[in-house]
Short mmCIF file of C-alpha atoms and ligand atoms in Angstrom, two decimals:
data_model
loop_
_atom_site.label_atom_id
_atom_site.label_comp_id
_atom_site.label_asym_id
_atom_site.label_seq_id
_atom_site.Cartn_x
_atom_site.Cartn_y
_atom_site.Cartn_z
CA MET A 24 -118.88 129.24 -50.68
CA SER A 25 -122.53 129.25 -51.79
CA VAL A 26 -122.29 127.30 -55.06
CA ASP A 27 -124.14 124.00 -55.27
CA VAL A 28 -121.51 121.51 -56.34
CA ARG A 29 -124.10 118.78 -56.86
CA THR A 30 -125.61 120.41 -59.88
CA SER A 31 -122.76 122.43 -61.34
CA PRO A 32 -122.49 121.32 -64.98
CA LEU A 33 -120.32 118.37 -66.05
CA ASP A 34 -116.92 119.10 -67.54
CA GLU A 35 -117.38 119.18 -71.32
CA GLN A 36 -113.88 117.88 -72.11
CA ALA A 37 -114.44 114.82 -70.05
CA VAL A 38 -117.92 114.26 -71.55
CA ALA A 39 -116.40 114.36 -75.00
CA LYS A 40 -113.36 112.20 -74.26
CA LEU A 41 -115.41 109.52 -72.61
CA ALA A 42 -117.98 109.60 -75.45
CA ASP A 43 -115.12 108.84 -77.80
CA GLN A 44 -114.82 105.55 -75.92
CA GLY A 45 -118.61 104.95 -76.15
CA LEU A 46 -118.96 105.90 -72.47
CA GLU A 47 -121.26 108.36 -70.75
CA ILE A 48 -120.53 110.40 -67.67
CA ARG A 49 -123.47 111.63 -65.62
CA LEU A 50 -124.19 113.36 -62.37
CA VAL A 51 -126.13 111.18 -59.97
CA ASP A 52 -128.79 112.83 -57.88
CA ALA A 53 -128.76 111.44 -54.30
CA ALA A 54 -132.56 111.96 -54.31
CA ASP A 55 -132.82 109.36 -57.12
CA VAL A 56 -132.88 106.30 -54.86
CA GLU A 57 -132.35 103.65 -57.47
CA ALA A 58 -129.56 105.50 -59.27
CA ILE A 59 -127.69 106.44 -56.09
CA ASP A 60 -127.99 102.88 -54.72
CA ARG A 61 -126.43 101.55 -57.94
CA TYR A 62 -123.72 104.16 -57.55
CA THR A 63 -123.03 102.98 -54.00
CA ARG A 64 -122.90 99.32 -55.14
CA ALA A 65 -120.34 100.25 -57.80
CA ASP A 66 -118.28 102.35 -55.33
CA THR A 67 -118.33 99.52 -52.73
CA ARG A 68 -117.39 96.92 -55.30
CA GLY A 69 -114.55 99.15 -56.47
CA PHE A 70 -113.01 99.06 -53.01
CA LEU A 71 -113.54 95.26 -52.76
CA GLY A 72 -116.32 95.63 -50.15
CA ASP A 73 -119.19 93.26 -49.53
CA GLU A 74 -122.44 93.74 -51.41
CA PRO A 75 -124.10 96.52 -49.35
CA GLY A 76 -127.37 95.72 -47.52
CA ARG A 77 -130.43 97.98 -47.36
CA ASP A 78 -129.21 99.65 -44.17
CA VAL A 79 -125.84 100.54 -45.68
CA LEU A 80 -127.41 101.81 -48.86
CA ASP A 81 -129.70 104.07 -46.83
CA ALA A 82 -126.76 105.38 -44.74
CA GLU A 83 -124.60 106.02 -47.80
CA ARG A 84 -127.43 107.84 -49.56
CA ALA A 85 -127.72 110.16 -46.59
CA ASP A 86 -123.93 110.71 -46.66
CA LEU A 87 -123.87 111.44 -50.38
CA ARG A 88 -126.80 113.92 -50.17
CA ASN A 89 -124.45 116.94 -50.01
CA ARG A 90 -121.87 115.63 -52.48
CA ARG A 91 -121.41 115.83 -56.15
CA CYS A 92 -121.58 112.28 -57.43
CA SER A 93 -120.28 111.57 -60.89
CA ALA A 94 -120.61 108.14 -62.55
CA VAL A 95 -119.48 106.68 -65.85
CA TYR A 96 -121.79 104.26 -67.67
CA ASP A 97 -121.09 101.78 -70.46
CA PRO A 98 -124.26 101.49 -72.58
CA ALA A 99 -122.86 98.33 -74.23
CA GLY A 100 -122.29 96.58 -70.93
CA ALA A 101 -124.40 93.77 -69.43
CA GLU A 102 -125.80 96.18 -66.80
CA PRO A 103 -125.82 99.55 -68.53
CA GLU A 104 -127.43 101.36 -65.58
CA VAL A 105 -124.69 100.28 -63.13
CA PRO A 106 -121.75 102.69 -63.18
CA ILE A 107 -118.39 101.35 -64.31
CA ALA A 108 -116.66 104.31 -62.58
CA THR A 109 -117.46 106.60 -59.69
CA VAL A 110 -116.14 109.71 -57.95
CA ASN A 111 -117.67 112.06 -55.45
CA SER A 112 -116.62 115.49 -54.26
CA TRP A 113 -117.64 118.40 -52.01
CA ILE A 114 -116.26 121.70 -50.80
CA GLY A 115 -115.10 121.55 -47.24
CA PRO A 116 -112.75 123.44 -44.89
CA LEU A 117 -109.02 122.59 -44.87
CA THR A 118 -107.18 123.84 -41.83
CA MET A 119 -104.19 126.00 -42.76
CA PRO A 120 -101.42 127.19 -40.51
CA GLY A 121 -102.39 130.20 -38.39
CA GLU A 122 -105.68 128.68 -37.13
CA ARG A 123 -107.61 129.46 -40.28
CA ALA A 124 -109.31 127.34 -42.96
CA ILE A 125 -109.77 127.69 -46.67
CA ASP A 126 -112.31 126.03 -48.98
CA ALA A 127 -110.95 122.83 -50.51
CA TRP A 128 -112.39 120.50 -53.14
CA ALA A 129 -112.45 117.13 -51.42
CA VAL A 130 -112.38 114.12 -53.75
CA SER A 131 -113.43 110.60 -52.58
CA GLY A 132 -114.75 107.27 -53.80
CA VAL A 133 -112.66 107.14 -56.96
CA THR A 134 -113.26 103.71 -58.59
CA VAL A 135 -113.03 102.19 -61.98
CA ALA A 136 -114.42 98.69 -62.52
CA PRO A 137 -111.76 95.99 -63.13
CA THR A 138 -113.37 95.41 -66.54
CA HIS A 139 -112.56 98.95 -67.61
CA ARG A 140 -109.22 99.59 -65.95
CA ARG A 141 -106.30 101.36 -67.63
CA ARG A 142 -108.23 102.97 -70.38
CA GLY A 143 -107.75 106.47 -69.06
CA ILE A 144 -111.18 106.67 -67.33
CA GLN A 145 -109.73 107.75 -63.96
CA ARG A 146 -107.66 110.39 -65.70
CA GLN A 147 -110.82 111.82 -67.35
CA MET A 148 -112.68 111.85 -64.03
CA MET A 149 -109.82 113.43 -62.06
CA GLU A 150 -109.09 116.08 -64.64
CA ALA A 151 -112.83 116.85 -64.74
CA GLU A 152 -112.83 117.25 -60.93
CA LEU A 153 -109.91 119.64 -61.02
CA ARG A 154 -111.31 121.73 -63.87
CA THR A 155 -114.67 121.92 -62.16
CA ALA A 156 -113.09 122.99 -58.87
CA ALA A 157 -110.99 125.62 -60.64
CA ARG A 158 -113.98 126.86 -62.64
CA LEU A 159 -115.87 127.31 -59.33
CA GLY A 160 -112.92 129.26 -57.88
CA VAL A 161 -111.89 126.63 -55.24
CA PRO A 162 -108.13 127.26 -54.67
CA ILE A 163 -107.11 123.70 -53.72
CA SER A 164 -108.15 120.07 -53.92
CA MET A 165 -107.51 117.39 -51.26
CA LEU A 166 -107.84 113.64 -50.91
CA THR A 167 -106.50 110.58 -49.07
CA VAL A 168 -105.24 107.68 -51.15
CA SER A 169 -105.56 103.88 -51.37
CA GLU A 170 -102.13 103.72 -53.13
CA SER A 171 -99.32 106.38 -52.97
CA SER A 172 -98.46 105.98 -56.64
CA ILE A 173 -101.65 107.24 -58.24
CA TYR A 174 -102.20 110.95 -57.61
CA GLY A 175 -98.86 112.67 -58.17
CA ARG A 176 -99.57 112.61 -61.94
CA TYR A 177 -102.55 114.85 -61.35
CA GLY A 178 -100.48 117.36 -59.33
CA TYR A 179 -101.27 116.15 -55.82
CA GLY A 180 -98.51 115.95 -53.25
CA CYS A 181 -98.46 114.50 -49.76
CA ALA A 182 -98.72 117.50 -47.37
CA ALA A 183 -99.31 115.83 -44.05
CA LEU A 184 -97.86 112.58 -42.91
CA ALA A 185 -99.43 110.47 -40.20
CA ALA A 186 -97.91 107.63 -38.18
CA ASP A 187 -98.79 104.24 -36.75
CA TYR A 188 -97.72 103.99 -33.06
CA ARG A 189 -97.05 100.83 -31.21
CA ILE A 190 -96.28 101.24 -27.51
CA ASP A 191 -94.91 98.55 -25.30
CA THR A 192 -96.66 99.54 -22.04
CA ARG A 193 -94.49 97.25 -19.96
CA ARG A 194 -91.49 99.33 -20.85
CA ALA A 195 -93.17 102.73 -21.07
CA ARG A 196 -93.63 104.11 -17.54
CA TRP A 197 -95.49 107.40 -17.48
CA THR A 198 -93.13 110.34 -16.87
CA GLY A 199 -95.33 113.10 -18.28
CA PRO A 200 -97.37 115.61 -16.26
CA THR A 201 -100.41 114.73 -14.14
CA PRO A 202 -103.04 117.40 -14.77
CA ASP A 203 -105.57 118.69 -12.23
CA GLY A 204 -108.70 117.62 -14.13
CA ARG A 205 -110.31 114.19 -14.07
CA VAL A 206 -110.70 111.24 -16.39
CA ASP A 207 -113.92 109.26 -16.43
CA LEU A 208 -115.14 106.31 -18.49
CA ILE A 209 -118.20 107.26 -20.52
CA ASP A 210 -120.64 105.36 -22.77
CA VAL A 211 -119.77 105.25 -26.46
CA SER A 212 -122.99 107.09 -27.24
CA ALA A 213 -121.76 110.00 -25.02
CA PHE A 214 -118.47 109.99 -27.01
CA ARG A 215 -120.49 110.14 -30.20
CA ARG A 216 -122.53 113.10 -28.92
CA LEU A 217 -119.51 115.03 -27.57
CA ALA A 218 -116.79 114.28 -30.18
CA PRO A 219 -117.94 116.32 -33.22
CA GLU A 220 -118.25 119.50 -31.15
CA LEU A 221 -114.95 119.04 -29.37
CA PHE A 222 -113.20 118.11 -32.66
CA GLU A 223 -114.70 121.23 -34.27
CA ARG A 224 -112.77 123.30 -31.68
CA VAL A 225 -109.56 121.31 -32.10
CA ARG A 226 -109.75 121.25 -35.90
CA LEU A 227 -108.51 124.78 -36.36
CA LEU A 228 -105.46 124.17 -34.16
CA GLN A 229 -104.01 121.51 -36.47
CA PRO A 230 -103.11 122.37 -40.06
CA GLY A 231 -104.21 119.65 -42.44
CA GLN A 232 -107.43 118.65 -40.63
CA ILE A 233 -110.80 118.45 -42.34
CA ARG A 234 -114.35 118.36 -40.92
CA PRO A 235 -115.39 114.69 -40.92
CA SER A 236 -118.90 113.69 -41.98
CA GLU A 237 -121.53 112.43 -39.56
CA ARG A 238 -121.17 109.00 -41.09
CA ARG A 239 -117.46 109.02 -40.34
CA TRP A 240 -118.19 109.65 -36.68
CA ASP A 241 -120.69 106.74 -36.75
CA GLN A 242 -118.05 104.53 -38.23
CA PHE A 243 -115.55 105.50 -35.56
CA CYS A 244 -118.00 104.64 -32.83
CA GLY A 245 -119.12 101.38 -34.46
CA PHE A 246 -122.61 102.81 -35.04
CA ALA A 247 -122.46 102.73 -38.77
CA THR A 248 -124.91 100.29 -40.33
CA GLY A 249 -123.26 97.11 -41.55
CA ASP A 250 -120.86 97.24 -38.56
CA GLY A 251 -122.70 94.52 -36.59
CA ASP A 252 -121.83 94.67 -32.91
CA ALA A 253 -118.83 96.94 -33.37
CA ALA A 254 -120.04 99.56 -30.89
CA LYS A 255 -120.13 97.00 -28.12
CA LYS A 256 -116.35 96.63 -28.35
CA ARG A 257 -115.65 100.33 -27.98
CA ARG A 258 -114.52 101.93 -24.75
CA ALA A 259 -114.69 105.66 -24.32
CA VAL A 260 -113.18 108.12 -21.84
CA GLN A 261 -113.44 111.81 -21.28
CA TYR A 262 -111.21 114.40 -19.61
CA ARG A 263 -112.76 117.33 -17.77
CA ASP A 264 -110.62 120.24 -16.70
CA ALA A 265 -110.60 121.68 -13.19
CA ALA A 266 -113.61 123.83 -14.13
CA GLY A 267 -115.57 120.75 -15.20
CA VAL A 268 -115.40 121.43 -19.02
CA VAL A 269 -114.80 118.43 -21.30
CA ARG A 270 -111.50 119.14 -22.97
CA GLY A 271 -110.56 115.69 -24.25
CA LEU A 272 -112.00 112.38 -25.43
CA ALA A 273 -110.50 109.02 -26.28
CA LEU A 274 -111.95 105.93 -27.86
CA TYR A 275 -110.40 102.43 -27.90
CA THR A 276 -111.03 98.73 -28.24
CA VAL A 277 -109.33 95.78 -26.59
CA ALA A 278 -108.21 92.65 -28.26
CA GLU A 279 -107.52 89.80 -25.86
CA ASP A 280 -104.44 87.61 -26.03
CA PRO A 281 -105.95 84.15 -25.40
CA ALA A 282 -102.58 82.81 -24.26
CA ASP A 283 -101.76 85.54 -21.72
CA PHE A 284 -104.40 87.45 -19.78
CA THR A 285 -101.87 90.17 -18.96
CA ALA A 286 -100.79 90.78 -22.53
CA HIS A 287 -103.89 92.17 -24.25
CA THR A 288 -103.71 94.86 -26.97
CA ALA A 289 -105.63 98.11 -26.83
CA GLN A 290 -106.30 99.74 -30.14
CA VAL A 291 -106.65 103.50 -29.71
CA LEU A 292 -109.12 104.80 -32.34
CA SER A 293 -109.23 108.42 -31.44
CA VAL A 294 -107.67 110.93 -29.09
CA ILE A 295 -109.15 114.42 -29.29
CA ALA A 296 -107.38 116.85 -26.93
CA GLU A 297 -108.15 120.57 -26.79
CA THR A 298 -105.45 121.27 -24.26
CA ASP A 299 -102.04 119.88 -23.28
CA ASP A 300 -103.57 118.80 -19.96
CA ALA A 301 -106.28 116.80 -21.77
CA TYR A 302 -103.64 115.11 -23.95
CA ALA A 303 -101.49 114.18 -21.00
CA ALA A 304 -104.36 112.88 -18.92
CA LEU A 305 -105.84 110.76 -21.64
CA TRP A 306 -102.51 109.22 -22.72
CA ARG A 307 -101.56 108.56 -19.09
CA PHE A 308 -104.87 106.68 -18.64
CA LEU A 309 -104.19 104.67 -21.85
CA VAL A 310 -100.54 103.86 -21.13
CA GLU A 311 -101.39 102.67 -17.61
CA LEU A 312 -104.31 100.40 -18.55
CA ASP A 313 -103.99 97.15 -16.58
CA LEU A 314 -103.74 93.83 -18.46
CA ILE A 315 -102.67 95.72 -21.57
CA ALA A 316 -99.14 95.02 -22.91
CA THR A 317 -99.41 96.81 -26.23
CA LEU A 318 -101.11 100.02 -27.24
CA ARG A 319 -101.69 100.65 -30.93
CA TYR A 320 -102.65 104.02 -32.40
CA ASP A 321 -102.95 104.06 -36.14
CA GLN A 322 -103.35 107.67 -37.07
CA GLY A 323 -101.25 109.80 -34.84
CA SER A 324 -99.28 112.87 -35.91
CA ILE A 325 -95.66 112.01 -36.79
CA ASP A 326 -94.69 114.24 -33.91
CA GLU A 327 -96.77 112.98 -30.95
CA PRO A 328 -95.65 114.52 -27.63
CA LEU A 329 -96.43 111.03 -26.17
CA ARG A 330 -92.92 109.91 -27.13
CA TRP A 331 -91.53 112.42 -24.65
CA MET A 332 -93.89 111.44 -21.83
CA VAL A 333 -92.74 107.91 -21.11
CA SER A 334 -89.60 106.55 -19.46
CA ASP A 335 -88.27 104.65 -22.49
CA PHE A 336 -88.15 106.34 -25.89
CA ARG A 337 -87.68 102.97 -27.64
CA ALA A 338 -90.84 101.65 -26.09
CA VAL A 339 -92.71 103.68 -28.67
CA GLU A 340 -92.33 102.49 -32.25
CA VAL A 341 -93.40 104.96 -34.95
CA LYS A 342 -94.11 104.13 -38.55
CA PRO A 343 -94.89 107.17 -40.75
CA PHE A 344 -97.00 107.11 -43.87
CA ASP A 345 -98.54 109.58 -46.36
CA MET A 346 -101.96 110.80 -45.27
CA GLN A 347 -103.27 114.14 -46.46
CA TYR A 348 -102.67 114.92 -50.17
CA LEU A 349 -103.20 118.44 -51.51
CA ARG A 350 -103.32 119.85 -55.02
CA VAL A 351 -102.93 123.64 -55.41
CA LEU A 352 -105.14 125.11 -58.09
CA ASP A 353 -104.77 128.81 -57.29
CA VAL A 354 -101.25 129.60 -55.97
CA LYS A 355 -102.08 133.07 -54.73
CA ALA A 356 -105.23 132.10 -52.80
CA ALA A 357 -103.68 128.94 -51.41
CA PHE A 358 -100.44 130.51 -50.11
CA GLU A 359 -102.23 133.63 -48.94
CA GLY A 360 -104.54 131.33 -47.04
CA ARG A 361 -101.83 130.95 -44.38
CA PRO A 362 -99.48 133.36 -42.66
CA LEU A 363 -96.06 133.73 -44.30
CA GLY A 364 -92.90 134.10 -42.23
CA PRO A 365 -90.20 136.70 -42.67
CA GLY A 366 -88.32 137.15 -45.98
CA GLU A 367 -89.00 137.27 -49.68
CA ILE A 368 -88.62 134.80 -52.51
CA ALA A 369 -89.42 134.34 -56.19
CA VAL A 370 -90.58 130.83 -57.13
CA GLN A 371 -91.57 129.21 -60.33
CA VAL A 372 -94.40 126.66 -60.17
CA THR A 373 -94.78 124.22 -63.08
CA ASP A 374 -98.08 122.46 -63.72
CA PRO A 375 -98.75 120.11 -66.64
CA LEU A 376 -102.46 120.90 -66.26
CA GLY A 377 -101.83 124.65 -66.23
CA PHE A 378 -103.78 125.76 -63.18
CA ALA A 379 -100.92 126.71 -60.86
CA ALA A 380 -98.23 127.47 -63.43
CA GLY A 381 -96.39 130.82 -63.17
CA ILE A 382 -93.72 132.78 -61.36
CA TRP A 383 -94.69 134.16 -57.99
CA THR A 384 -93.15 136.37 -55.29
CA LEU A 385 -93.89 135.69 -51.66
CA ARG A 386 -93.43 138.68 -49.34
CA ASP A 387 -95.17 140.31 -46.36
CA GLY A 388 -97.98 137.70 -46.36
CA ALA A 389 -98.74 138.40 -50.04
CA VAL A 390 -98.27 136.25 -53.14
CA THR A 391 -97.90 138.20 -56.34
CA ALA A 392 -97.73 136.97 -59.94
CA ALA A 393 -94.35 138.12 -61.25
CA PRO A 394 -93.98 136.69 -64.77
CA ASN A 395 -90.76 138.65 -65.37
CA ALA A 396 -89.05 137.84 -62.11
CA ARG A 397 -86.01 135.50 -62.11
CA PRO A 398 -87.10 132.45 -60.09
CA GLU A 399 -84.81 131.33 -57.24
CA LEU A 400 -86.58 127.97 -56.93
CA THR A 401 -88.62 125.83 -59.31
CA LEU A 402 -91.26 123.58 -57.89
CA GLY A 403 -93.64 121.21 -59.59
CA VAL A 404 -97.26 121.68 -58.48
CA SER A 405 -97.00 118.46 -56.40
CA GLU A 406 -94.04 119.81 -54.53
CA ALA A 407 -95.61 123.24 -54.07
CA SER A 408 -98.67 121.40 -52.66
CA SER A 409 -96.48 119.33 -50.29
CA VAL A 410 -94.77 122.32 -48.71
CA LEU A 411 -97.91 124.53 -48.44
CA ILE A 412 -98.99 123.72 -44.87
CA GLY A 413 -95.54 123.11 -43.46
CA GLY A 414 -95.56 119.32 -43.17
CA VAL A 415 -92.80 118.63 -45.70
CA ALA A 416 -89.48 120.50 -45.51
CA PRO A 417 -88.40 122.26 -48.73
CA ALA A 418 -84.81 121.10 -47.88
CA THR A 419 -85.97 117.46 -48.02
CA LEU A 420 -87.48 117.94 -51.47
CA ALA A 421 -84.48 119.90 -52.68
CA ALA A 422 -82.09 117.23 -51.48
CA SER A 423 -84.14 114.60 -53.21
CA GLY A 424 -83.90 116.51 -56.50
CA ARG A 425 -87.55 117.49 -56.57
CA ILE A 426 -87.01 121.25 -56.22
CA GLY A 427 -84.77 123.13 -58.64
CA VAL A 428 -82.52 125.48 -56.75
CA HIS A 429 -81.18 128.55 -58.70
CA ALA A 430 -79.96 130.80 -55.86
CA ASP A 431 -77.91 130.27 -52.68
CA GLY A 432 -80.00 130.34 -49.50
CA ALA A 433 -83.30 130.13 -51.37
CA VAL A 434 -84.34 126.82 -49.77
CA GLU A 435 -83.65 128.25 -46.30
CA ARG A 436 -85.71 131.35 -47.15
CA LEU A 437 -88.68 129.28 -48.36
CA THR A 438 -88.40 127.21 -45.20
CA ARG A 439 -88.65 130.39 -43.02
CA LEU A 440 -91.58 131.65 -45.08
CA LEU A 441 -93.56 128.42 -44.69
CA ALA A 442 -92.63 127.33 -41.10
CA ALA A 443 -95.78 126.09 -39.29
CA ALA A 444 -96.96 123.69 -36.63
CA MET A 445 -96.70 120.03 -37.76
CA PRO A 446 -99.85 119.23 -39.79
CA GLN A 447 -102.09 116.34 -38.94
CA LEU A 448 -105.11 114.55 -40.41
CA SER A 449 -107.13 112.29 -38.20
CA PHE A 450 -109.56 110.75 -40.72
CA TRP A 451 -109.41 108.89 -44.01
CA TYR A 452 -112.01 110.29 -46.36
C1 COA B 524 -107.01 103.41 -59.23
C2 COA B 524 -108.07 103.33 -60.32
C3 COA B 524 -109.20 104.31 -60.01
C4 COA B 524 -107.39 103.64 -61.66
O1 COA B 524 -108.36 103.73 -62.66
P1 COA B 524 -107.98 103.54 -64.24
O2 COA B 524 -109.15 104.03 -65.02
O3 COA B 524 -107.46 102.21 -64.47
O4 COA B 524 -106.79 104.59 -64.37
P2 COA B 524 -106.35 105.31 -65.73
O5 COA B 524 -106.43 104.32 -66.83
O6 COA B 524 -107.14 106.51 -65.97
O7 COA B 524 -104.86 105.64 -65.44
C5 COA B 524 -104.40 106.92 -65.30
C6 COA B 524 -102.96 106.92 -64.94
O8 COA B 524 -102.84 106.40 -63.64
C7 COA B 524 -101.96 105.25 -63.66
N1 COA B 524 -102.50 104.35 -62.66
C8 COA B 524 -103.76 103.89 -62.57
N2 COA B 524 -103.91 103.10 -61.54
C9 COA B 524 -102.70 103.06 -60.87
C10 COA B 524 -102.24 102.43 -59.75
N3 COA B 524 -103.02 101.63 -59.03
N4 COA B 524 -100.91 102.58 -59.38
C11 COA B 524 -100.09 103.35 -60.15
N5 COA B 524 -100.51 104.04 -61.29
C12 COA B 524 -101.85 103.87 -61.62
C13 COA B 524 -102.00 104.72 -65.06
O9 COA B 524 -100.86 103.97 -65.32
C14 COA B 524 -102.10 106.00 -65.83
O10 COA B 524 -100.86 106.60 -65.90
P3 COA B 524 -100.49 107.66 -67.09
O11 COA B 524 -101.75 108.49 -67.40
O12 COA B 524 -99.42 108.49 -66.50
O13 COA B 524 -100.10 106.80 -68.22
C15 COA B 524 -108.61 101.86 -60.44
O14 COA B 524 -107.59 100.99 -60.64
C16 COA B 524 -109.41 101.43 -59.20
O15 COA B 524 -110.59 101.60 -59.11
N6 COA B 524 -108.72 100.87 -58.14
C17 COA B 524 -109.37 100.35 -56.94
C18 COA B 524 -109.96 101.41 -56.13
C19 COA B 524 -108.92 102.49 -55.73
O16 COA B 524 -107.91 102.14 -55.21
N7 COA B 524 -109.25 103.77 -55.98
C20 COA B 524 -108.42 104.87 -55.64
C21 COA B 524 -108.95 105.43 -54.39
S1 COA B 524 -107.92 106.70 -53.67
#
């Protein structure tokens, strides 16, 4: 999409509503150093971070260069040029089932100062984001959340879960395959160099993934400014296949147990595997690390094959949580952005903000507005967003009373239409 989101005009409704409260919303140009640094200070404060130093401000400014940064100001405040609310957004690829991607409106850095909380400022900013995305023809919005309870009211639904893994490596003997390729320790800077390119190839295989920013990779590797000596604690490893091509990378840190030198914990930060062989080889290496009693992996898929590759299923504890939230704006474009399975169905989507509302038929890969059809299911836009990429079962939402069922077998038909590989998202954003 060729539109410049950084300069696309502000949403007039939000401008007017905030003005009613004596507040002013403005776009902040990342080239305006003083303004964008004040924006970063407000954003950091909003997430309870330390006051950013010069190096962090410079790095954030570079990261925000390609984003739309909106800030709300209170002219009556003690520091009228410091934002009392922030949000930034950009258009990026969201992987859909079927190894394709669609443009999505990513939203990040949503903060409202504690002095101005619960006056509807976030609501104005979020609705402005959604209206702007819809106006620019972006079919869907996406975000990750600090709290699960916030974004359903704007029509977002959790579409990809992730899971925290805790593996007792004294119980978990490796029983998985032993591939032909080789595993080698590499320098963290080599991981930093290789990872974006490898992930770019893996990204399209996993519905729900996004393309992380350069700064996110720096943060992973401990190279981000403000991280002190973090990089020194990282260990990296690569897997090369029999032909010598790098097909997998892993990154981890080790936390020592001062009381027991054989009971350290390894924290796995990233496993990027392009092939099943790479996955098996890297996890075998990690599970068999000497002096490590516990492996932790905080952002796995909820369906990691790893569980089936060790001798003791209960040696792997799995704690799922909500990770990737989606918000459909254009039902036709979003659902046609993925292959549809066999069958046909008429569904009604309800949407308090209007964007996705309507009755639609899904058939032969096509989604057609059918205002006169009799709907067999009724989904709120949050629920429609949750089932879009196959990570949440329609039957689960129906059983929990969140999908209205008007015809026998309709839930099963929607399930067949939307079946897909389990989605995954490997990065907060
Ligand atoms: C979350 C935050 C942005 C909310 O801002 P706010 O301006 O106080 O929110 P609003 O007044 O616009 O509230 C809008 C709605 O969200 C609800 N809401 C706001 N914060 C909420 C929270 N933390 N949990 C549950 N509901 C919340 C409000 O009750 C209100 O509901 P309603 O419109 O259905 O009546 C603000 O509290 C904040 O900056 N928190 C710290 C940073 C953070 O967590 N940001 C979110 C990043 S994903």
